PDB file of C-alpha atoms and ligand atoms in Angstrom:
ATOM      1  CA  MET D   1      88.454 122.056  83.944  1.00 71.00           C
ATOM      2  CA  GLY D   2      90.377 119.680  85.180  1.00 97.00           C
ATOM      3  CA  ARG D   3      92.247 116.508  83.728  1.00 98.00           C
ATOM      4  CA  VAL D   4      89.599 113.727  85.068  1.00 98.00           C
ATOM      5  CA  ALA D   5      86.796 116.230  85.408  1.00 98.00           C
ATOM      6  CA  GLY D   6      83.386 114.494  85.364  1.00 98.00           C
ATOM      7  CA  LYS D   7      85.332 110.757  86.083  1.00 98.00           C
ATOM      8  CA  ILE D   8      84.243 108.300  89.011  1.00 99.00           C
ATOM      9  CA  ALA D   9      87.545 106.720  90.872  1.00 99.00           C
ATOM     10  CA  ILE D  10      87.937 104.061  92.979  1.00 99.00           C
ATOM     11  CA  VAL D  11      91.108 104.185  94.845  1.00 99.00           C
ATOM     12  CA  THR D  12      92.517 101.131  97.252  1.00 99.00           C
ATOM     13  CA  GLY D  13      94.835 101.903 100.000  1.00 98.00           C
ATOM     14  CA  ALA D  14      94.063 105.176 100.085  1.00 99.00           C
ATOM     15  CA  ALA D  15      94.572 106.112 103.686  1.00 98.00           C
ATOM     16  CA  SER D  16      98.070 106.349 103.632  1.00 98.00           C
ATOM     17  CA  GLY D  17     101.041 107.201 101.111  1.00 98.00           C
ATOM     18  CA  MET D  18     100.657 106.921  97.384  1.00 98.00           C
ATOM     19  CA  GLY D  19      97.339 105.844  97.817  1.00 98.00           C
ATOM     20  CA  GLU D  20      96.359 108.847  99.501  1.00 98.00           C
ATOM     21  CA  ALA D  21      98.525 111.336  97.445  1.00 98.00           C
ATOM     22  CA  THR D  22      96.238 109.670  94.321  1.00 99.00           C
ATOM     23  CA  ALA D  23      92.992 110.270  95.573  1.00 99.00           C
ATOM     24  CA  ARG D  24      93.650 113.902  96.612  1.00 98.00           C
ATOM     25  CA  LEU D  25      95.214 114.295  93.456  1.00 98.00           C
ATOM     26  CA  LEU D  26      92.424 112.808  91.388  1.00 98.00           C
ATOM     27  CA  ALA D  27      90.078 114.701  93.458  1.00 98.00           C
ATOM     28  CA  ARG D  28      91.631 118.183  92.687  1.00 98.00           C
ATOM     29  CA  GLU D  29      91.720 117.354  89.072  1.00 98.00           C
ATOM     30  CA  GLY D  30      87.701 116.520  89.065  1.00 98.00           C
ATOM     31  CA  ALA D  31      87.047 113.201  90.021  1.00 98.00           C
ATOM     32  CA  ALA D  32      84.720 111.760  92.143  1.00 98.00           C
ATOM     33  CA  VAL D  33      86.751 109.605  94.471  1.00 99.00           C
ATOM     34  CA  VAL D  34      85.595 106.207  96.652  1.00 99.00           C
ATOM     35  CA  VAL D  35      88.722 106.103  99.183  1.00 99.00           C
ATOM     36  CA  GLY D  36      89.265 102.602  99.896  1.00 98.00           C
ATOM     37  CA  ASP D  37      91.280 101.198 103.280  1.00 98.00           C
ATOM     38  CA  LEU D  38      91.140  98.973 106.129  1.00 98.00           C
ATOM     39  CA  GLN D  39      92.472 101.647 107.924  1.00 98.00           C
ATOM     40  CA  ALA D  40      88.823 103.968 108.877  1.00 98.00           C
ATOM     41  CA  GLU D  41      89.958 106.650 111.037  1.00 98.00           C
ATOM     42  CA  LYS D  42      92.525 107.711 108.409  1.00 98.00           C
ATOM     43  CA  GLY D  43      90.451 106.731 105.526  1.00 98.00           C
ATOM     44  CA  ARG D  44      87.458 109.166 106.547  1.00 98.00           C
ATOM     45  CA  LEU D  45      89.553 111.974 107.066  1.00 98.00           C
ATOM     46  CA  VAL D  46      91.379 111.691 103.590  1.00 98.00           C
ATOM     47  CA  ALA D  47      87.940 111.861 102.398  1.00 98.00           C
ATOM     48  CA  GLU D  48      86.859 114.948 104.657  1.00 98.00           C
ATOM     49  CA  ALA D  49      89.950 116.757 103.644  1.00 98.00           C
ATOM     50  CA  ILE D  50      88.676 115.747  99.873  1.00 98.00           C
ATOM     51  CA  ALA D  51      85.018 116.966 100.278  1.00 98.00           C
ATOM     52  CA  ALA D  52      86.631 120.572 102.601  1.00 98.00           C
ATOM     53  CA  ALA D  53      88.675 121.362  99.492  1.00 98.00           C
ATOM     54  CA  GLY D  54      85.257 121.320  97.123  1.00 98.00           C
ATOM     55  CA  GLY D  55      85.963 117.345  96.092  1.00 98.00           C
ATOM     56  CA  ARG D  56      83.319 114.732  95.819  1.00 98.00           C
ATOM     57  CA  SER D  57      84.397 111.443  97.926  1.00 98.00           C
ATOM     58  CA  LEU D  58      83.659 108.889  99.899  1.00 98.00           C
ATOM     59  CA  TYR D  59      85.395 106.507 102.325  1.00 98.00           C
ATOM     60  CA  VAL D  60      84.278 103.073 102.226  1.00 98.00           C
ATOM     61  CA  ALA D  61      86.115 100.341 104.438  1.00 98.00           C
ATOM     62  CA  HIS D  62      87.484  97.498 102.058  1.00 98.00           C
ATOM     63  CA  ASP D  63      89.851  94.366 102.277  1.00 98.00           C
ATOM     64  CA  VAL D  64      90.969  94.247  99.081  1.00 98.00           C
ATOM     65  CA  THR D  65      91.516  90.231  99.584  1.00 98.00           C
ATOM     66  CA  SER D  66      87.670  90.154 100.064  1.00 98.00           C
ATOM     67  CA  GLU D  67      85.949  89.210  96.777  1.00 98.00           C
ATOM     68  CA  LYS D  68      82.815  90.151  98.712  1.00 98.00           C
ATOM     69  CA  GLY D  69      84.373  93.223  99.904  1.00 98.00           C
ATOM     70  CA  TRP D  70      84.858  94.348  96.216  1.00 98.00           C
ATOM     71  CA  GLN D  71      81.245  93.713  95.194  1.00 98.00           C
ATOM     72  CA  ALA D  72      80.315  95.773  97.834  1.00 98.00           C
ATOM     73  CA  THR D  73      82.861  98.416  97.504  1.00 98.00           C
ATOM     74  CA  ILE D  74      82.050  98.875  93.606  1.00 98.00           C
ATOM     75  CA  ALA D  75      77.827  98.395  94.263  1.00 98.00           C
ATOM     76  CA  THR D  76      78.700 101.542  96.671  1.00 98.00           C
ATOM     77  CA  THR D  77      80.491 103.191  94.131  1.00 98.00           C
ATOM     78  CA  LEU D  78      77.608 102.652  91.529  1.00 98.00           C
ATOM     79  CA  ASP D  79      74.749 103.607  93.605  1.00 98.00           C
ATOM     80  CA  THR D  80      76.364 106.645  95.443  1.00 98.00           C
ATOM     81  CA  PHE D  81      77.998 108.317  92.195  1.00 98.00           C
ATOM     82  CA  GLY D  82      76.091 106.804  89.219  1.00 98.00           C
ATOM     83  CA  GLY D  83      79.478 104.546  87.236  1.00 98.00           C
ATOM     84  CA  LEU D  84      83.124 103.848  87.258  1.00 99.00           C
ATOM     85  CA  HIS D  85      85.821 105.194  84.818  1.00 99.00           C
ATOM     86  CA  ILE D  86      88.847 105.075  87.046  1.00 99.00           C
ATOM     87  CA  LEU D  87      90.237 102.241  89.492  1.00 99.00           C
ATOM     88  CA  VAL D  88      93.652 102.855  91.112  1.00 99.00           C
ATOM     89  CA  ASN D  89      94.828  99.273  92.926  1.00 99.00           C
ATOM     90  CA  ASN D  90      97.338 100.895  95.041  1.00 99.00           C
ATOM     91  CA  ALA D  91      96.798  98.618  98.369  1.00 98.00           C
ATOM     92  CA  GLY D  92      99.848  96.610  99.074  1.00 98.00           C
ATOM     93  CA  VAL D  93     102.351  95.056 101.586  1.00 98.00           C
ATOM     94  CA  GLY D  94     106.085  94.756 101.900  1.00 95.00           C
ATOM     95  CA  ALA D  95     105.892  92.704 104.959  1.00 94.00           C
ATOM     96  CA  PRO D  96     106.273  89.460 105.668  1.00 94.00           C
ATOM     97  CA  PHE D  97     110.046  89.776 104.192  1.00 94.00           C
ATOM     98  CA  GLY D  98     112.709  87.481 103.988  1.00 97.00           C
ATOM     99  CA  SER D  99     114.553  85.122 101.388  1.00 98.00           C
ATOM    100  CA  VAL D 100     113.544  82.575  99.965  1.00 98.00           C
ATOM    101  CA  GLU D 101     114.931  80.448 102.523  1.00 98.00           C
ATOM    102  CA  GLN D 102     113.433  82.508 105.130  1.00 98.00           C
ATOM    103  CA  LEU D 103     109.899  82.632 104.241  1.00 98.00           C
ATOM    104  CA  GLY D 104     107.066  80.095 105.191  1.00 98.00           C
ATOM    105  CA  LEU D 105     104.205  79.164 102.732  1.00 98.00           C
ATOM    106  CA  ASP D 106     101.918  81.493 105.055  1.00 98.00           C
ATOM    107  CA  ASP D 107     104.108  84.420 104.812  1.00 98.00           C
ATOM    108  CA  TRP D 108     104.387  83.928 101.165  1.00 98.00           C
ATOM    109  CA  ARG D 109     100.604  83.957 100.968  1.00 98.00           C
ATOM    110  CA  LYS D 110     100.075  86.943 103.277  1.00 98.00           C
ATOM    111  CA  VAL D 111     101.982  88.876 100.550  1.00 98.00           C
ATOM    112  CA  MET D 112     100.349  87.475  97.357  1.00 98.00           C
ATOM    113  CA  SER D 113      96.925  87.827  99.012  1.00 98.00           C
ATOM    114  CA  VAL D 114      97.018  91.668  98.858  1.00 98.00           C
ATOM    115  CA  ASN D 115      99.526  92.432  96.298  1.00 98.00           C
ATOM    116  CA  MET D 116      98.436  89.973  93.807  1.00 98.00           C
ATOM    117  CA  GLU D 117      94.719  88.624  94.399  1.00 98.00           C
ATOM    118  CA  GLY D 118      93.925  92.070  95.725  1.00 99.00           C
ATOM    119  CA  VAL D 119      94.774  93.323  92.054  1.00 99.00           C
ATOM    120  CA  PHE D 120      92.961  90.447  90.235  1.00 99.00           C
ATOM    121  CA  LEU D 121      89.918  90.856  91.929  1.00 99.00           C
ATOM    122  CA  GLY D 122      89.599  94.529  91.627  1.00 99.00           C
ATOM    123  CA  THR D 123      90.717  94.323  87.712  1.00 99.00           C
ATOM    124  CA  LYS D 124      87.877  91.939  87.468  1.00 98.00           C
ATOM    125  CA  TYR D 125      85.186  93.432  89.183  1.00 98.00           C
ATOM    126  CA  GLY D 126      86.430  96.579  87.907  1.00 99.00           C
ATOM    127  CA  ILE D 127      86.363  95.701  84.115  1.00 99.00           C
ATOM    128  CA  GLU D 128      82.691  94.676  85.308  1.00 98.00           C
ATOM    129  CA  ALA D 129      81.692  98.064  86.415  1.00 99.00           C
ATOM    130  CA  MET D 130      83.122 100.175  84.062  1.00 99.00           C
ATOM    131  CA  ARG D 131      81.630  97.705  81.176  1.00 98.00           C
ATOM    132  CA  LYS D 132      78.235  98.729  82.839  1.00 98.00           C
ATOM    133  CA  THR D 133      78.952 102.435  83.081  1.00 98.00           C
ATOM    134  CA  GLY D 134      79.451 101.866  79.139  1.00 98.00           C
ATOM    135  CA  GLN D 135      81.980 105.070  79.111  1.00 98.00           C
ATOM    136  CA  GLY D 136      85.512 102.956  78.829  1.00 98.00           C
ATOM    137  CA  GLY D 137      87.840 103.355  81.751  1.00 98.00           C
ATOM    138  CA  SER D 138      91.244 103.171  82.930  1.00 99.00           C
ATOM    139  CA  ILE D 139      92.471 100.612  85.583  1.00 99.00           C
ATOM    140  CA  VAL D 140      95.879 101.548  86.905  1.00 99.00           C
ATOM    141  CA  ASN D 141      97.633  98.684  89.128  1.00 99.00           C
ATOM    142  CA  PHE D 142     100.716  99.029  91.514  1.00 99.00           C
ATOM    143  CA  SER D 143     103.963  96.986  90.673  1.00 99.00           C
ATOM    144  CA  SER D 144     107.477  98.578  91.927  1.00 98.00           C
ATOM    145  CA  THR D 145     111.019  98.675  90.654  1.00 98.00           C
ATOM    146  CA  MET D 146     111.217  95.424  92.287  1.00 98.00           C
ATOM    147  CA  GLY D 147     108.713  93.744  90.084  1.00 98.00           C
ATOM    148  CA  ILE D 148     111.258  94.814  87.269  1.00 98.00           C
ATOM    149  CA  VAL D 149     114.738  93.760  89.214  1.00 97.00           C
ATOM    150  CA  GLY D 150     115.284  91.038  92.189  1.00 96.00           C
ATOM    151  CA  SER D 151     116.202  91.490  95.620  1.00 94.00           C
ATOM    152  CA  PRO D 152     117.585  88.750  97.736  1.00 96.00           C
ATOM    153  CA  SER D 153     115.978  89.622 101.193  1.00 95.00           C
ATOM    154  CA  THR D 154     111.558  90.139  99.546  1.00 96.00           C
ATOM    155  CA  ALA D 155     111.053  87.079  97.423  1.00 98.00           C
ATOM    156  CA  ALA D 156     107.185  87.066  98.012  1.00 98.00           C
ATOM    157  CA  TYR D 157     107.483  90.922  97.181  1.00 98.00           C
ATOM    158  CA  VAL D 158     109.419  90.869  93.803  1.00 98.00           C
ATOM    159  CA  ALA D 159     107.336  87.954  92.797  1.00 98.00           C
ATOM    160  CA  SER D 160     104.047  89.707  93.726  1.00 98.00           C
ATOM    161  CA  LYS D 161     104.939  92.767  91.956  1.00 98.00           C
ATOM    162  CA  GLY D 162     106.544  91.109  88.821  1.00 98.00           C
ATOM    163  CA  GLY D 163     103.137  89.333  88.507  1.00 98.00           C
ATOM    164  CA  VAL D 164     100.888  92.355  89.011  1.00 99.00           C
ATOM    165  CA  LYS D 165     103.049  93.713  85.899  1.00 98.00           C
ATOM    166  CA  LEU D 166     102.542  90.829  83.462  1.00 98.00           C
ATOM    167  CA  PHE D 167      98.998  90.122  84.894  1.00 99.00           C
ATOM    168  CA  THR D 168      98.173  94.103  83.806  1.00 99.00           C
ATOM    169  CA  LYS D 169      99.388  93.221  80.185  1.00 99.00           C
ATOM    170  CA  SER D 170      96.908  90.222  80.013  1.00 99.00           C
ATOM    171  CA  ALA D 171      94.446  92.165  81.339  1.00 99.00           C
ATOM    172  CA  ALA D 172      94.895  95.003  78.835  1.00 99.00           C
ATOM    173  CA  LEU D 173      95.149  92.818  75.497  1.00 99.00           C
ATOM    174  CA  HIS D 174      91.765  91.242  76.860  1.00 99.00           C
ATOM    175  CA  CYS D 175      90.267  94.710  77.098  1.00 99.00           C
ATOM    176  CA  ALA D 176      91.858  95.891  74.052  1.00 99.00           C
ATOM    177  CA  LYS D 177      90.565  92.755  71.931  1.00 98.00           C
ATOM    178  CA  GLU D 178      87.013  92.812  73.228  1.00 98.00           C
ATOM    179  CA  ARG D 179      86.885  96.963  72.227  1.00 98.00           C
ATOM    180  CA  TYR D 180      85.561  97.638  75.378  1.00 98.00           C
ATOM    181  CA  GLY D 181      87.481 101.075  75.258  1.00 98.00           C
ATOM    182  CA  ILE D 182      88.997  99.968  78.949  1.00 99.00           C
ATOM    183  CA  ARG D 183      92.707 100.590  79.323  1.00 99.00           C
ATOM    184  CA  VAL D 184      94.799  99.034  81.427  1.00 99.00           C
ATOM    185  CA  ASN D 185      98.557  99.793  83.315  1.00 99.00           C
ATOM    186  CA  SER D 186     101.194  99.566  85.863  1.00 99.00           C
ATOM    187  CA  VAL D 187     102.843 102.145  87.630  1.00 99.00           C
ATOM    188  CA  CYS D 188     106.497 101.606  89.123  1.00 99.00           C
ATOM    189  CA  PRO D 189     108.081 103.443  91.923  1.00 98.00           C
ATOM    190  CA  GLY D 190     111.181 103.360  93.343  1.00 97.00           C
ATOM    191  CA  TRP D 191     111.915 104.537  96.605  1.00 95.00           C
ATOM    192  CA  ILE D 192     109.195 106.522  97.648  1.00 96.00           C
ATOM    193  CA  ARG D 193     109.077 108.107 101.212  1.00 95.00           C
ATOM    194  CA  THR D 194     105.766 106.492 102.251  1.00 96.00           C
ATOM    195  CA  PRO D 195     104.901 105.085 105.807  1.00 94.00           C
ATOM    196  CA  MET D 196     105.526 101.552 104.290  1.00 93.00           C
ATOM    197  CA  SER D 197     109.097 102.715 102.817  1.00 91.00           C
ATOM    198  CA  SER D 198     110.419 105.137 105.756  1.00 87.00           C
ATOM    199  CA  GLY D 199     111.500 102.261 108.238  1.00 84.00           C
ATOM    200  CA  ALA D 200     113.325 100.871 105.503  1.00 85.00           C
ATOM    201  CA  LEU D 201     114.669 104.129 104.295  1.00 85.00           C
ATOM    202  CA  ASP D 202     115.858 105.131 108.212  1.00 82.00           C
ATOM    203  CA  LYS D 203     117.650 101.754 108.215  1.00 80.00           C
ATOM    204  CA  LEU D 204     119.283 102.375 104.917  1.00 76.00           C
ATOM    205  CA  SER D 205     120.422 106.241 106.012  1.00 71.00           C
ATOM    206  CA  GLY D 206     121.021 105.026 109.822  1.00 60.00           C
ATOM    207  CA  SER D 207     124.919 104.526 109.790  1.00 52.00           C
ATOM    208  CA  GLY D 208     125.655 107.789 109.112  1.00 48.00           C
ATOM    209  CA  GLU D 209     127.511 106.927 105.607  1.00 49.00           C
ATOM    210  CA  GLY D 210     124.892 108.480 104.021  1.00 54.00           C
ATOM    211  CA  ASN D 211     121.169 107.232 102.718  1.00 77.00           C
ATOM    212  CA  LYS D 212     121.901 104.271  99.901  1.00 84.00           C
ATOM    213  CA  ALA D 213     118.589 105.042  98.711  1.00 86.00           C
ATOM    214  CA  ILE D 214     119.846 107.817  97.559  1.00 89.00           C
ATOM    215  CA  GLU D 215     123.145 107.537  96.540  1.00 90.00           C
ATOM    216  CA  LEU D 216     121.547 104.413  94.392  1.00 90.00           C
ATOM    217  CA  THR D 217     119.062 106.483  92.710  1.00 95.00           C
ATOM    218  CA  PRO D 218     120.396 108.859  89.601  1.00 96.00           C
ATOM    219  CA  LEU D 219     118.137 111.541  90.621  1.00 97.00           C
ATOM    220  CA  GLY D 220     119.794 112.185  94.032  1.00 94.00           C
ATOM    221  CA  ARG D 221     117.181 111.987  96.469  1.00 94.00           C
ATOM    222  CA  VAL D 222     114.104 109.721  97.651  1.00 94.00           C
ATOM    223  CA  GLY D 223     110.643 110.353  95.660  1.00 96.00           C
ATOM    224  CA  GLU D 224     107.329 111.628  97.065  1.00 97.00           C
ATOM    225  CA  PRO D 225     103.887 110.330  96.683  1.00 98.00           C
ATOM    226  CA  ASP D 226     102.387 112.972  94.734  1.00 98.00           C
ATOM    227  CA  ASP D 227     106.045 111.935  92.112  1.00 98.00           C
ATOM    228  CA  VAL D 228     103.917 108.963  91.418  1.00 99.00           C
ATOM    229  CA  ALA D 229     100.504 110.409  91.793  1.00 99.00           C
ATOM    230  CA  TYR D 230     101.197 112.585  88.782  1.00 98.00           C
ATOM    231  CA  GLY D 231     102.196 109.391  86.920  1.00 99.00           C
ATOM    232  CA  VAL D 232      98.882 107.637  88.436  1.00 99.00           C
ATOM    233  CA  LEU D 233      96.853 110.559  86.969  1.00 99.00           C
ATOM    234  CA  TYR D 234      98.328 111.056  83.544  1.00 99.00           C
ATOM    235  CA  LEU D 235      97.828 106.850  83.171  1.00 99.00           C
ATOM    236  CA  ALA D 236      93.980 107.508  84.416  1.00 99.00           C
ATOM    237  CA  SER D 237      93.134 110.772  82.130  1.00 99.00           C
ATOM    238  CA  ASP D 238      91.882 110.805  78.409  1.00 98.00           C
ATOM    239  CA  GLU D 239      95.863 111.820  77.786  1.00 98.00           C
ATOM    240  CA  ALA D 240      96.672 108.633  78.091  1.00 99.00           C
ATOM    241  CA  SER D 241      93.961 107.285  75.434  1.00 98.00           C
ATOM    242  CA  PHE D 242      96.390 105.185  73.462  1.00 98.00           C
ATOM    243  CA  VAL D 243      98.414 103.975  76.390  1.00 99.00           C
ATOM    244  CA  THR D 244      97.645 100.301  77.085  1.00 99.00           C
ATOM    245  CA  GLY D 245      99.616  97.592  78.382  1.00 99.00           C
ATOM    246  CA  THR D 246     102.277  99.147  79.493  1.00 98.00           C
ATOM    247  CA  GLU D 247     104.317 100.017  83.007  1.00 98.00           C
ATOM    248  CA  LEU D 248     104.960 103.628  83.951  1.00 99.00           C
ATOM    249  CA  VAL D 249     108.425 103.614  85.653  1.00 98.00           C
ATOM    250  CA  ILE D 250     108.712 106.596  88.591  1.00 98.00           C
ATOM    251  CA  ASP D 251     112.220 105.765  89.759  1.00 98.00           C
ATOM    252  CA  GLY D 252     114.799 108.751  89.449  1.00 98.00           C
ATOM    253  CA  GLY D 253     116.507 106.758  86.907  1.00 98.00           C
ATOM    254  CA  TYR D 254     117.352 103.272  89.643  1.00 97.00           C
ATOM    255  CA  THR D 255     116.279 100.843  87.046  1.00 97.00           C
ATOM    256  CA  ALA D 256     118.088 102.687  83.939  1.00 97.00           C
ATOM    257  CA  GLN D 257     121.597 101.571  85.912  1.00 95.00           C
TER     258      GLN D 257
HETATM  259  N1  NAD U   1     106.719 103.598  99.042  1.00 88.40           N
HETATM  260  C1  NAD U   1     107.726 102.661  98.590  1.00 88.40           C
HETATM  261  O1  NAD U   1     108.925 102.667  98.063  1.00 88.40           O
HETATM  262  C2  NAD U   1     107.088 101.698  97.074  1.00 88.40           C
HETATM  263  C3  NAD U   1     107.984 101.901  96.201  1.00 88.40           C
HETATM  264  C4  NAD U   1     107.481 100.998  94.964  1.00 88.40           C
HETATM  265  C5  NAD U   1     105.916 100.501  95.192  1.00 88.40           C
HETATM  266  N2  NAD U   1     105.104 100.384  96.293  1.00 88.40           N
HETATM  267  C6  NAD U   1     103.922 100.077  96.192  1.00 88.40           C
HETATM  268  O2  NAD U   1     102.804 101.163  95.873  1.00 88.40           O
HETATM  269  C7  NAD U   1     101.318 100.755  96.958  1.00 88.40           C
HETATM  270  C8  NAD U   1     101.193 102.258  97.674  1.00 88.40           C
HETATM  271  O3  NAD U   1     102.505 101.878  98.928  1.00 88.40           O
HETATM  272  P1  NAD U   1     102.899 102.959 100.183  1.00 88.40           P
HETATM  273  O4  NAD U   1     104.462 103.224 100.196  1.00 88.40           O
HETATM  274  O5  NAD U   1     101.860 103.915 100.127  1.00 88.40           O
HETATM  275  O6  NAD U   1     102.241 102.072 101.343  1.00 88.40           O
HETATM  276  P2  NAD U   1     101.576 103.072 102.604  1.00 88.40           P
HETATM  277  O7  NAD U   1     101.556 101.636 103.584  1.00 88.40           O
HETATM  278  O8  NAD U   1     101.647 104.111 102.885  1.00 88.40           O
HETATM  279  O9  NAD U   1     100.113 102.635 102.001  1.00 88.40           O
HETATM  280  C9  NAD U   1      99.416 101.348 101.959  1.00 88.40           C
HETATM  281  C10 NAD U   1      97.973 101.365 102.114  1.00 88.40           C
HETATM  282  O10 NAD U   1      97.215 100.306 101.865  1.00 88.40           O
HETATM  283  C11 NAD U   1      95.859  99.740 102.794  1.00 88.40           C
HETATM  284  N3  NAD U   1      96.211  98.221 102.905  1.00 88.40           N
HETATM  285  C12 NAD U   1      96.844  97.541 102.976  1.00 88.40           C
HETATM  286  N4  NAD U   1      96.759  96.377 102.692  1.00 88.40           N
HETATM  287  C13 NAD U   1      95.131  96.320 102.605  1.00 88.40           C
HETATM  288  C14 NAD U   1      93.675  95.603 102.318  1.00 88.40           C
HETATM  289  N5  NAD U   1      94.105  94.228 102.643  1.00 88.40           N
HETATM  290  N6  NAD U   1      92.906  96.380 101.887  1.00 88.40           N
HETATM  291  C15 NAD U   1      92.854  97.579 101.746  1.00 88.40           C
HETATM  292  N7  NAD U   1      93.639  98.287 102.029  1.00 88.40           N
HETATM  293  C16 NAD U   1      95.198  97.918 102.476  1.00 88.40           C
HETATM  294  C17 NAD U   1      96.912 100.354 104.206  1.00 88.40           C
HETATM  295  O11 NAD U   1      96.107 100.362 105.337  1.00 88.40           O
HETATM  296  C18 NAD U   1      97.844 101.476 103.425  1.00 88.40           C
HETATM  297  O12 NAD U   1      96.714 102.893 103.901  1.00 88.40           O
HETATM  298  C19 NAD U   1     101.438  99.311  97.435  1.00 88.40           C
HETATM  299  O13 NAD U   1     101.468  98.654  96.314  1.00 88.40           O
HETATM  300  C20 NAD U   1     103.634  99.376  97.791  1.00 88.40           C
HETATM  301  O14 NAD U   1     103.563  97.644  97.243  1.00 88.40           O
HETATM  302  C21 NAD U   1     105.803 101.557  96.912  1.00 88.40           C
END
């Protein structure tokens, strides 16, 4: 038996990076997985690879900033698989980067619309679908170490990720108070090598003086998408049945310093 056998999951931003790793891992551990993303070709390939490995999966073209998009994705999930138990709000953007002085209001809103509004909409409609399913559930939202500590050059990003971390606690307390059996937690990854971070990581190692991301990470390496996917799997599974409203920091010790 897999660790999430028989459960039905949606993973947003699942065409790439940590979302892809999470979708593949949840499927390997027995969940049916809806792969949501803007990137159709890559998203389809992930869903096909899961199916080729014997899992159940479906790609859905899904923009997390769209309320109608969320309603459609949830409806497709309920129609296709018959319920919802796990929602991973992973989709996120880093850019536009900039300090508080450099960013314009449009830049700020671009980051917020995906990283915060997308998570708000997903959590709202995810709770509704889990209540309809009637078997409780687990929602995992992607924050970041940049939701714990600041950085001068990513004003909107750190604000969005700090917001996700506290919004998660509010949603968790609401679900607990209402006795829905729905848990809501966040993960805070540190430096993880994915398409989103590879440019920044290459810049950090470009000077020939060693990679600063590695130097700043006590465990002495950059993380891999699976390092985070295993944390999500734990929070998504019934092994974490007494865990809600918390953040799981997966950063090689970066924020312990
Ligand atoms: N890579 C890191 O070092 C790092 C560290 C901490 C947190 N994070 C967070 O982890 C999450 C995953 O990041 P990643 O590094 O795997 O990035 P990634 O760029 O590899 O993957 C992100 C995916 O989200 C999708 N996406 C973007 N906007 C979307 C939208 N509006 N609707 C639906 N899908 C959308 C993209 O198409 C992409 O497939 C993000 O929330 C990111 O902020 C990343």
